Amino acid sequence: MQRAALFRGGDAQMAAGDLGELLVPYMPTIRVPKSGDRVYKTECAFSYDSPDSEGGLYVCMNTFLGFGREHIERHYRKTGQCVYLHLKRHVIEKIPGASGGALPKRRNAKLFLDLETNSDLNSEDFEYEDEAKLVIFPDHYEISLPNIEELPALVTIACDALLSAKSPYRKQESDSWEEELQASKHAKTLVQLDNGVRIPPSGWKCSKCDLRENLWLNLTDGSVLCGKWFFDGSGGNGHAMEHYKETGYPLAVKLGTITPDGADVYSFDEEEPVLDPHIAKHLAHFGIDMLQMQVTENGLRDNDIKPRVSEWEVIQEAGVKLKPMYGPGYTGIKNLGNSCYLNAVMQAIFSIPEFQRAYVGNLPRIFDYSPLDPTQDFNTQMAKLGHGLLSGQYSKPPMKTELIEQVMKEEHKPQRNGISPRMFKAFISKGHPEFSSNRQQDAQEFFLHLINLVERNPVGSENPSDVFRFLVEERTQCCQSRKVRYTERVDYIMQLPVAMEAATNKDELIAYELKRREAEAARRPPPELVRAKIPFSACLQAFSEPSNVEDFWSSALQAKSAGVKTSRFASFPEYLVVQIKKFTFGLDWIPKKLDVSIDMPDFLDISHLRARGLQPGEEELPDIAPPIVIPDDPKVDEIRLLYFRGSFLVALDIDESSVMQLAEMGFPLEACRKAVYYTGNLGAEVAFNWIIAHMEEPDFAEPLVIPAFGEVASSGAAALGAVGLDNQPPEEMVAIIISMGFQRNLAIQALKATNNNLERALEWIFSHPDLEEESEPALDTMDMENNANANILADTGSEGPRIKDGPGRYELFGFISHMGTSTMSGHYVCHLKKEGRWVIYNDLRVCASERPPKDLGYIYFYHRIPS
C-alpha cells in the first residue's frame, strides 16, 4: 500500500480501501466522546495555542486533550497515542469586487469550531474558514475531512462527536465558574419603539423607585428600571421584571456594563443572560454609542476611573497618551467576565524572579513529568501561564506599515495578542464556592488562595511562596495582672488599617458631604469627588498600636479580664505584601470600600517593628487552660440537643432579628433560619458567611428540620460510641469556625476540647491566644478580615516554618488597584515597575503608565533592599 505523507503539504490521494486499512491498527485507541468527557478542542494543555494559531491544534482521539505543534510530540512519546484530529481556523481576506465592495471567497467557507471570533476583525473585510483532518503519528499521515464514505464508521462518529462537543468550560453544575451565553431568539427581530427616548451617559435612576444602582435599560421602549438584589449583588426592587410582565418587552441591558466589547444583556422571556449580536444597533436607537462607553465591570460608573486601555488604540490616563507595550513580560490577560482580580494577581506574581525560575525556568521538567491529564495539574498550569506571560509569544507589536494603515484608514487588522486563562481558572478555582463562580472576588483572598495551592504543590527544593512568608510575634497582656504571653504565627500579608481620623483634609470632606446631600435632595448631579487624604505614617502607627482582646481569659486571674494584643515582625520577608484594609461591612452586610488616598512611599523602612521577645521585668502568664463550663441542670426545655452528623450541638432559640436582616438582603427565609441556627445565634454577619458557603447546595432553601429530643438521644449516643476513638468533630462545625477567620487545626482542637459544643469552642479559642500551630498543610478557606493571612500555614515540621529573614527596608515595585464600591463588584488593574518605568496591566491592555495612581492602591508589593 502506498501511503501519502501529507504533513509537509503533499496532495497525494489514497483510495477508500487504503484509508480503512491504514486506520485498522489504531481503531482500539479511538474513542467516541461520552457525556461527561471534557473535549479540549480550543486550547493546548501546555500552551495558549489554539486552532487560530499558525500550527493549529491537535486533539487526541483517545483522551480528547488538545496540543499545539510544539507539544504534540511529547504527548505521543508519553502515551503512544497515534491518531489526532488536527483543527485549524483560517482568516481569509475577502476579494474586492468591481464596485469596490468585498466578495467573499467560497472555498469551503464552513464554520464548525466552537471558537470565539476576533472582535478586532472587520467582518466586512475578512471571513473565517475551519479545516479538520486526521493525523497519524509518528509519520504525520493526514486524512482530510470530511471523508465519510472512505472512513470506518467508528472514526466518522468519533470525529463528528468531537467536533460537536461543547466547551469543557460550559456550565455543567450549579457551582461551575462559567456559563457560555447563547444569542437571544429575540435579538434579530426585536421591535424598538420610536418614542424619542435618549439615554444620558450618566445620572441614571429607576423610574419607579429612584434607585441609582443595578439599573436595566429595556431595549424596546428605553425604560430604565432596577433589577433584583440577588442577580449580581446590587440592590434593587425588581421593577425591570415587573415591567416585562406588564408589557412583554423581553430584552434589557445593564447600564454601566456597556463597553466597546459588548454589554450584559438579560432576556426575561428566556430567563437567563444572553448575547445580543445587534447590541450596538439597539443601543444606538437610544443615543448610546458603544465605542464611547468607559465603565467598570460592576455596572457602576465612577468619575475617577481612567479610560480602559486597548492594544489597538492610543488612550489617555489623566489626559496623558499611553504607549502600548509588547514583548516578553508585557502580555495581557483576557477578562473572562469578572476575572480581573485573577489577572492582576497573576501579573504581579510572575513579575517576581523566584516564581519565574520555579515555573518557567523548570518548564521542560514540569511538562515532561506532568500527569497524563496536564489540565488537572497545578504546576503544569502555572508553568503554562508563566510562559504565556513571559515568553513574548503572545505579545507581538504590529508592523510599522500596519500601524500607518490603521491610522490612515481608522480600521483594525486582525491580530491576536494576550492569553485567555480559561483552563487555569477552571482548575485553580475548582471546588471553591467563590472563585468557581462568575462573580467578582477579592484580589487579596485570591492571592492567599493561590499561595495555599503553591504550598501544597511543591515544584522543587525551594518553594517560591517562601519569599512572602514571615513570622509575627503577638504579645498579649492581662491588663489587671500585667503579665504577658508571647506567641508566633505565620503570615503572608501585612494588613494596614485606614486611619480615617488622621485625614488631613477634614474641612474639605465635611463641605463635600454637605454639597453631596444637597445635590441628592435637589436631584442635581453630585459635586466633584473629594477623597480623604490619609498619611501613610498614620496607618503604620495604627498597625503598631495595641488592640483589645475580646473575652480574654486570664490564666493569672483564672477568670475573664481585659487584655490587649500587640503585633510585631519576628522576621521580615523577602517580598512584603501590604494590604490597605479599605473594605468593611455596611449596615446591609455588603462589603463597602473606603475611598481614600494614602501617600504610599516608594521606599519603606519598618525596621522599628522588629519583635524583641520577652523583656526584662516582664512576667509570663501561667500556662493554664480555662475550665470547661457545663450547665448544672441541662433541662430539655432549656437546652435542645441537635444530633449533627455524629455529634451534639447545643442550639439556642433562633434569633429572629438576625433572620430578618438576612431575609431583607434577598435570601430565602428558610435558608436564613438555617444559617442563624447552625451558626449558634452568633449574629447576622456570621450567618451571612454560612449562607455564602452553602447557597449552592440543593437543599439550601428547604425548611429547617430539628430532630425530636428522643430521636437525638438514641442516635447521638450510638454515634458518640462510634467516634469515641478519635472524636473527630463534624466538618460543618469546623467550617463555621474557619469562616470566622480561625485556623482549621485550631477549630478542630477547640471542638475536641469542648465535646463539639460550638459556643464553648469559640470561648475556648478566645481564651487560648497562645496556642502553638500544628504541623498541618495550608488551609482552603480564607477570610477577608483580621485573621485572613493566618489561615495559610507552612509545613513547619521539626525545624519550624521556612522563612527568609533580613533587613526591614523595601522598595515598591508593584500595586493592584480596585475601582468600585465593594469587593463584590468593580474592576482591578495592576501597575508594575519594569526596566525602570511603570507599566499598567489592564486585562488585555498593557501600556506604559505616565501617572501611576500609587495613592489609590489596594495591595502593594515591595521587595527587600539588599544591605
Short mmCIF file of C-alpha atoms in Angstrom, two decimals, residues 32 44 59 116 145 156 248 269-270 334 353 366 393 425 433 458 494 524 540 562 577 663 688 793 796 827 848:
data_model
loop_
_atom_site.label_atom_id
_atom_site.label_comp_id
_atom_site.label_asym_id
_atom_site.label_seq_id
_atom_site.Cartn_x
_atom_site.Cartn_y
_atom_site.Cartn_z
CA VAL A 32 -16.27 8.44 20.89
CA CYS A 44 -3.48 23.42 24.15
CA VAL A 59 -6.83 16.79 19.65
CA GLU A 116 -14.50 32.91 19.85
CA LEU A 145 -12.22 15.58 6.48
CA THR A 156 -16.61 9.12 11.40
CA GLY A 248 -43.84 41.63 27.34
CA ASP A 269 -38.62 35.60 28.40
CA GLU A 270 -35.73 33.12 28.24
CA LYS A 334 -8.21 38.32 28.78
CA PRO A 353 12.06 36.24 39.82
CA ILE A 366 7.41 20.19 34.69
CA GLN A 393 4.99 34.76 22.08
CA LYS A 425 -9.09 29.50 36.17
CA PRO A 433 -17.51 28.21 46.31
CA PRO A 458 5.98 21.90 45.66
CA MET A 494 0.80 42.94 56.26
CA ARG A 524 -28.74 67.54 40.76
CA LEU A 540 1.60 52.40 60.13
CA ALA A 562 -9.34 42.90 79.94
CA VAL A 577 2.83 42.41 50.52
CA ALA A 663 -34.12 37.95 54.57
CA PHE A 688 -24.13 35.59 56.18
CA LEU A 793 0.35 27.64 57.27
CA THR A 796 6.52 23.65 59.78
CA HIS A 827 -12.58 46.26 38.41
CA ALA A 848 3.47 52.44 29.69
#
